[in-house]
Amino acid sequence: AVTEPDLRAFGSRFGAAEEAALRNAVREELDLRGFAERYGSGESLLLLDALFAVCAVDGVIDRAEIGRLTRSAGELGIDPQLVGALFRKHDRRRTDGTLTFELTDERYAIGRSTSADIHLADPQAAERHADLVRTGGAWRVIDLGSGRPTLLNGTPISAAPLAPGDELRIGGHLLVLGADRATLRVGAPTSFSALSVRHLDRKIGNVTLLDDVSFTVFTGEVIAVVGPSGAGKTTLLSAITGSAPADDGDVVFDGRDFHDQLALDPSLVGIVPQDDVVHAELTVEEALSWAARLRTPRASEAEIQANVERVLGEMDIVHIRASRIGDAVRRGISGGQRKRVNVGQELLGRSTRVLFLDEPTSGLDPNTAQEIVGLVRRLADDGRIVFLVTHDVSPSILAKVDHLLVLARGGRVAWFGPPDEAMAWFGVTTADGIFGRLSQDSPEAWSQKYRDGASFRKFVRTREHLLGLDGVDIRRTGQKRPRSANFRHYLTLTNRYARVKVRDRAGLFVLLAQPPFLAVAMWLVFQHVEASVLFMLALSSLWFGASASVRELISERPIWRRDARTGVGTLPYLLAKLTVLGAIATLQCSLLAAMNWVMLRMYAEDYAFSLPGLMGVASLTGWVGMAMGLLLSAVFASSEGAVGMLPLLIIPQITFGGLLVKLKDMGPGSAMLAWLIPVRFAFDALIRTGERLDRIDPRTNDPILETTSSTLWQFGFRTTTDVNDAGVPMSALIAILLAFCGLLLVATAGLVHRSRAS
C-alpha cells in the first residue's frame, strides 16, 4: 500500500498536482495495477521512481526493500529493464561499482531474483543464474543452465574455481572476488544506451511495407525479429540503418538522430548478412587485418594488430588465425567459424554499438548454432544492442533472447516484449505456434490488439517515458560523412585484391596459360606475317581483358557493399580493381604480342614491326576489354548473365572489325556501326606498328610483301591511294581506344556507386 510518507515524498519530488492525483487514487482504493490502468505508463513510472526515492537512504537501497520495489514494479507494469535503471539511479553502489557482499556462508545464489543472495538488477542475468560455492578454503562458480552465459575471464563456463582477481561476468555486471576471499564486489554495469524507433512508415505505391513501427531497445539486449515472409523484417532493418530510410518517423540513439551519427561514424553499426561476406582465399587473420585497415585507415600498424588480436580473442578464433577461410567449394574452416569471422569483421571498429545479424544459424548444425547464439548473447552482454533476424524460435535460442519483435504482414508490430510473455499473449505453448496464430486474424487486428494491451504500455510506452522522448521532435542535421582516406583505402584494397588473385592458383594459371597457348596456335595456323595475325592479336587482347574481369564485381558485390558502408569510396575500390586486373591484362597482352613477334619473325627487316608498339597497342586493347568486362559485371546480378552476354559483345568485334568484311566493302549502316567497335581501331593501330605485311595471292597462294600503307588501303582504313592519305593517325587511334576505356569505366563507376546501398 502507498503510505503517507510515500505520498509526501512523491509530492515534494513531482509537485502538488501529481500528489493530488495519487492521493485521489489512494482514496478510491486503487491498487498499483489499477493506478497503471487509469493513469498510464508515464504516471506509473513517476510513481515507481518516487517509491525508489523513498526507499533509498543516503543513496543506498536496503536489501529488505528490493523485493517490495520489484513487486511494485510488476504491479505497475514497468519493464524490468527500467527497474534495473531505477536501481542504478537510486542506489549509488550499483553505479560506482562499490556494491560489496560479505561472504560468510557456504553457498550463494546469484541472479536477478529478489530471493537471490547476490541480487543483480539486470534483465540480462537469469532469475537464478549461477551459484557461488565454498569448497574448503576456495570458491567455485557453478552455472545453473539458464541459457545465459556465465563468463570467467571472458570464457563461458559450466563450473570453475574462482580466484581473487578473476573476472566473473554475469549479464552486464563484472564480479570480482576480494583478495581475502571474504568479499565479492559487483562492478558497475556496462554503459547504458538506448535506440528508439519511432513511428516508422514506408510505402511503395499502394503497398505498405512498414506501418507505424515503434519500440525502444537498450544496450545489453538481444532482439529476435520474427515474422512471415513479406512482413517487412529486411525493410525495417534497412530503415533503422539508413540504407533505405523510411518515409516517415525517425530513429534515435542516445537522444540524437541515429542516421546523423552514422554519417559521422559508420562503424556504430555492424551488419552480418546471412551469406558469408569474406574472401575464401584469405586466412582468418588476413581477412580481419585488411578489414581493420579499411575501418581505421589512419591507425598505426601496432594499433591495427592490437585490434585484430582483440577480435580474435573475443570471437574465440585465435587457434585458426592462420587457416584459409575457404567456402563450400574450397575446403577451409567450418561454417560456424566462418560466421565468427564475419561477426568479427564488424567488431573491428571499437565504436560498434548496434549489431544486425540475418539468419546467423542458417545452414549450421544444432551444436554450432547454439555456439553462435551464445556468442551473440555475450556480444550483447558486453554492452551492445543486437538484432537477430531469424526463423529459428526453438527454446534453446529464445533462452538467450530478451525480446521478440513479431511483425505481421505489412510491417505491423504484433508484439514486442519477452518471448515467454509473447507465447501467453498469442495463446500458444511454443514460439513456433505464433506464426500459425498470425494467419488467424488480419495484420491490422493484431497490431491494434497489441497497442490496446498492457504489454504495449509496459514495453514500449514506459521506455519512451524513461528517455523523455514523448512529443520530442528529433531533427536531422544532415551530417555529411567525413572525407574518407581514399589513398590509404586504395593501397589496402589493392594489396588485398592482389593477394586474393595470387591465392587463386588455378584461376591464375588459366589466365597466364592463355597467351602461350594462343601464340602457339597462331604460329601453327599462320605461316606468314599477314593482317590476320594482327587481327587475332587485337581480338585476343580484348578477350583477355574482358574474360578476366566479367565476374569480378558480381562475385565481390556483398563485400563491396560492406566495405562501402564502412566508408570506402567508389574511386579507390575501382582503382584497386583496375590496378590488379590491368596488370594481369597488360602481362597477358604483352606476352602474346612478344611471342608473336618472336615466333613469326615479325622483327625481320622485311616486316620491321616494333615490339614496344605491338605490346603497347595490345595492352591498351586489353584495358578496353577489361573495362567492357567490368561494365558487364556491374550491370548483371549473376555471373551467368554477364558471361552469357560476353559472346554477344565479342562476335560484333569479329563481324565489324574490318577483317571478314573490309571497311570499304561495308554498307553505310555497317560502316557507321564499325565506329563503335574497339577491335576495328586496335586492328588499324597494330598494322601501323610495322612497315610491311604479307598478302596471300588467292590464285597462287603465295605471299606478296606489301607496305602497311597498301594494307591499310586494302582493308579500307585509308580511303584513297593518295600518298598523303594516312587514314586515321596513330595518335587519334590511341585516343579513340583511351576514350572507349574511359567511357566504359565512367559508366561502370556510376553503376557501382548506385549498387553500394542496393
XYZ file of N, CA, C and O in Angstrom, residues 39 57 80 101 106 118 125 229 311 366 480 502 531 586 618 641:
64
model
N -4.028 5.785 -15.053
C -3.202 6.968 -15.300
C -2.105 6.757 -16.356
O -1.436 7.702 -16.754
N 18.071 5.368 1.166
C 18.562 6.139 2.304
C 20.043 6.416 2.095
O 20.858 5.481 2.024
N 11.213 -4.617 -16.784
C 12.357 -4.938 -15.921
C 13.631 -4.156 -16.268
O 14.441 -3.871 -15.382
N 29.421 -7.654 -1.260
C 28.725 -8.646 -0.447
C 29.748 -9.377 0.430
O 30.795 -9.821 -0.057
N 28.227 -20.753 3.105
C 28.886 -21.737 2.250
C 28.402 -21.696 0.806
O 29.088 -22.185 -0.097
N 22.879 -12.768 -3.924
C 23.592 -11.672 -4.571
C 22.702 -11.184 -5.701
O 22.630 -11.792 -6.771
N 20.722 -10.915 -16.667
C 21.002 -12.025 -15.759
C 19.726 -12.844 -15.586
O 18.618 -12.306 -15.576
N 7.240 -14.397 -44.258
C 7.842 -13.736 -45.414
C 6.949 -12.583 -45.855
O 5.725 -12.701 -45.896
N 39.839 -8.932 -31.444
C 38.702 -9.603 -32.080
C 38.942 -11.108 -32.174
O 38.012 -11.904 -31.970
N 22.960 -28.129 -35.149
C 22.415 -27.614 -33.889
C 23.472 -27.167 -32.879
O 23.316 -26.129 -32.229
N 27.266 15.190 -42.985
C 27.930 14.539 -44.102
C 29.086 13.700 -43.594
O 29.737 14.055 -42.612
N 46.371 -13.934 -56.371
C 47.544 -14.813 -56.328
C 47.198 -16.136 -55.660
O 47.672 -17.202 -56.071
N 47.831 -9.825 -92.251
C 46.943 -8.974 -91.453
C 46.120 -9.776 -90.459
O 45.786 -9.297 -89.375
N 47.738 -6.450 -68.988
C 48.972 -5.972 -69.640
C 49.973 -7.107 -69.808
O 50.609 -7.248 -70.868
N 48.402 -3.646 -78.000
C 47.711 -4.836 -77.494
C 47.285 -4.638 -76.038
O 46.167 -4.997 -75.655
N 24.636 -14.443 -66.268
C 24.142 -13.416 -67.180
C 25.266 -12.637 -67.829
O 25.241 -12.360 -69.037
